[in-house]
Amino acid sequence: SAGGVLMDAATRGFGGDVQSSSLLVTLLLTIVAWPLCVATFVVPSTMGSFFALLFLGQFFAFATTSPLNGVILWSVEPHQRVLSMALAVVAMHLLGDVPSPIIVGAMLERFSDKSLVMTSVALWLGWCVVLWGGAFC
């Protein structure tokens, strides 16, 4: 994946510190993805520009997968890596995949402006930038 390639390059730049380089790449990819995802719903667009922004935003957002897994794996002792990945996957699903359709559906029912709702959802990525930025510093 693109995130893995960037992570390898950053690791060489950090002198082999996989944890710091993985966190930096995750942060940078999210910083790129965030405005693209927001722009998808804010910028007046044609169908072509909508899908181009959506594709680019999702490309950079999903490119964080490899570096984020690197952060998780290199943050624990080798004998705890399997358990740490299992707990991370469960936490990601419990905090992301499970409640998000319910929350977004409730927002769509409550507010008539679908663009506002989807922009709010895209803005939520800002927390990733803040928290990963804090973890890197």
Short mmCIF file of C-alpha atoms in Angstrom, two decimals:
data_model
loop_
_atom_site.label_atom_id
_atom_site.label_comp_id
_atom_site.label_asym_id
_atom_site.label_seq_id
_atom_site.Cartn_x
_atom_site.Cartn_y
_atom_site.Cartn_z
CA SER A 1 0.00 0.00 0.00
CA ALA A 2 1.01 3.63 -0.40
CA GLY A 3 1.15 4.07 3.37
CA GLY A 4 3.54 1.14 3.70
CA VAL A 5 5.88 2.57 1.08
CA LEU A 6 5.85 5.96 2.82
CA MET A 7 6.40 4.27 6.17
CA ASP A 8 9.47 2.46 4.85
CA ALA A 9 10.92 5.71 3.51
CA ALA A 10 10.20 7.54 6.77
CA THR A 11 11.74 4.72 8.80
CA ARG A 12 14.98 5.05 6.83
CA GLY A 13 14.85 8.81 7.45
CA PHE A 14 14.34 8.31 11.20
CA GLY A 15 17.26 5.88 11.40
CA GLY A 16 15.14 2.80 11.93
CA ASP A 17 12.67 4.18 14.52
CA VAL A 18 9.59 2.41 13.17
CA GLN A 19 7.22 3.64 15.86
CA SER A 20 7.96 7.36 15.33
CA SER A 21 8.06 7.09 11.55
CA SER A 22 4.77 5.15 11.48
CA LEU A 23 3.09 7.75 13.66
CA LEU A 24 4.46 10.60 11.54
CA VAL A 25 3.26 9.01 8.28
CA THR A 26 -0.17 8.33 9.82
CA LEU A 27 -0.38 11.96 10.93
CA LEU A 28 0.75 13.37 7.56
CA LEU A 29 -1.60 11.16 5.54
CA THR A 30 -4.50 12.20 7.76
CA ILE A 31 -3.55 15.87 7.38
CA VAL A 32 -3.77 15.40 3.60
CA ALA A 33 -6.98 13.32 3.71
CA TRP A 34 -8.90 15.58 6.07
CA PRO A 35 -9.30 18.69 3.86
CA LEU A 36 -9.99 16.53 0.80
CA CYS A 37 -12.82 14.73 2.61
CA VAL A 38 -14.26 18.01 3.86
CA ALA A 39 -13.93 19.63 0.42
CA THR A 40 -15.92 16.76 -1.08
CA PHE A 41 -19.04 18.11 0.64
CA VAL A 42 -18.22 21.83 0.89
CA VAL A 43 -16.89 22.79 -2.53
CA PRO A 44 -19.61 23.35 -5.13
CA SER A 45 -18.86 20.65 -7.63
CA THR A 46 -19.82 18.63 -10.61
CA MET A 47 -20.22 14.91 -10.29
CA GLY A 48 -16.69 14.44 -11.66
CA SER A 49 -15.04 16.74 -9.13
CA PHE A 50 -17.13 15.25 -6.30
CA PHE A 51 -15.89 11.74 -7.10
CA ALA A 52 -12.30 12.95 -7.64
CA LEU A 53 -12.23 14.62 -4.20
CA LEU A 54 -13.94 11.63 -2.63
CA PHE A 55 -11.44 9.23 -4.20
CA LEU A 56 -8.41 11.27 -3.15
CA GLY A 57 -9.69 11.80 0.39
CA GLN A 58 -10.44 8.11 0.83
CA PHE A 59 -7.15 7.09 -0.79
CA PHE A 60 -5.13 9.09 1.74
CA ALA A 61 -7.39 8.12 4.64
CA PHE A 62 -7.06 4.40 3.90
CA ALA A 63 -3.33 4.74 3.23
CA THR A 64 -3.00 5.22 7.00
CA THR A 65 -3.80 1.54 7.58
CA SER A 66 -0.24 0.17 7.30
CA PRO A 67 1.45 2.92 9.30
CA LEU A 68 -1.25 2.80 11.98
CA ASN A 69 -0.79 -0.95 12.31
CA GLY A 70 2.94 -0.27 12.61
CA VAL A 71 2.31 2.12 15.49
CA ILE A 72 0.20 -0.48 17.26
CA LEU A 73 2.65 -3.33 16.72
CA TRP A 74 5.79 -1.41 17.69
CA SER A 75 4.20 0.10 20.81
CA VAL A 76 4.09 -3.19 22.69
CA GLU A 77 6.48 -5.99 23.55
CA PRO A 78 6.84 -8.66 20.81
CA HIS A 79 4.95 -11.30 22.81
CA GLN A 80 1.94 -8.93 23.15
CA ARG A 81 1.61 -7.99 19.48
CA VAL A 82 -1.12 -10.48 18.57
CA LEU A 83 -3.27 -9.41 21.51
CA SER A 84 -2.64 -5.71 20.82
CA MET A 85 -3.77 -6.05 17.19
CA ALA A 86 -6.84 -8.03 18.23
CA LEU A 87 -7.82 -5.41 20.82
CA ALA A 88 -7.15 -2.58 18.35
CA VAL A 89 -9.39 -4.16 15.71
CA VAL A 90 -12.18 -4.73 18.23
CA ALA A 91 -11.85 -1.14 19.51
CA MET A 92 -11.89 0.28 15.97
CA HIS A 93 -15.07 -1.62 15.17
CA LEU A 94 -16.78 -0.80 18.48
CA LEU A 95 -15.91 2.90 18.27
CA GLY A 96 -16.16 3.31 14.50
CA ASP A 97 -18.01 0.81 12.36
CA VAL A 98 -20.75 -0.07 14.82
CA PRO A 99 -22.00 3.33 16.03
CA SER A 100 -21.27 5.47 12.95
CA PRO A 101 -24.23 4.35 10.77
CA ILE A 102 -26.57 4.86 13.71
CA ILE A 103 -25.17 8.32 14.51
CA VAL A 104 -25.09 9.49 10.88
CA GLY A 105 -28.58 8.10 10.28
CA ALA A 106 -29.90 9.97 13.32
CA MET A 107 -28.21 13.17 12.13
CA LEU A 108 -29.72 12.76 8.65
CA GLU A 109 -33.18 12.31 10.17
CA ARG A 110 -32.72 15.33 12.47
CA PHE A 111 -31.24 17.80 9.96
CA SER A 112 -32.61 18.40 6.50
CA ASP A 113 -29.28 19.57 5.01
CA LYS A 114 -27.49 16.37 3.98
CA SER A 115 -24.40 18.33 2.93
CA LEU A 116 -24.11 19.80 6.44
CA VAL A 117 -24.35 16.33 8.00
CA MET A 118 -21.72 14.84 5.70
CA THR A 119 -19.43 17.84 6.21
CA SER A 120 -19.77 17.34 9.97
CA VAL A 121 -18.82 13.70 9.56
CA ALA A 122 -15.76 14.65 7.48
CA LEU A 123 -14.77 17.32 10.02
CA TRP A 124 -14.70 14.61 12.69
CA LEU A 125 -11.38 13.46 11.17
CA GLY A 126 -9.89 16.55 12.78
CA TRP A 127 -9.75 14.65 16.06
CA CYS A 128 -7.36 12.19 14.44
CA VAL A 129 -5.05 15.03 13.44
CA VAL A 130 -5.14 16.52 16.95
CA LEU A 131 -4.65 13.24 18.81
CA TRP A 132 -1.97 11.78 16.51
CA GLY A 133 -0.23 15.15 16.47
CA GLY A 134 -0.23 15.13 20.28
CA ALA A 135 1.09 11.57 20.35
CA PHE A 136 3.92 12.48 17.96
CA CYS A 137 5.03 15.53 19.94
#
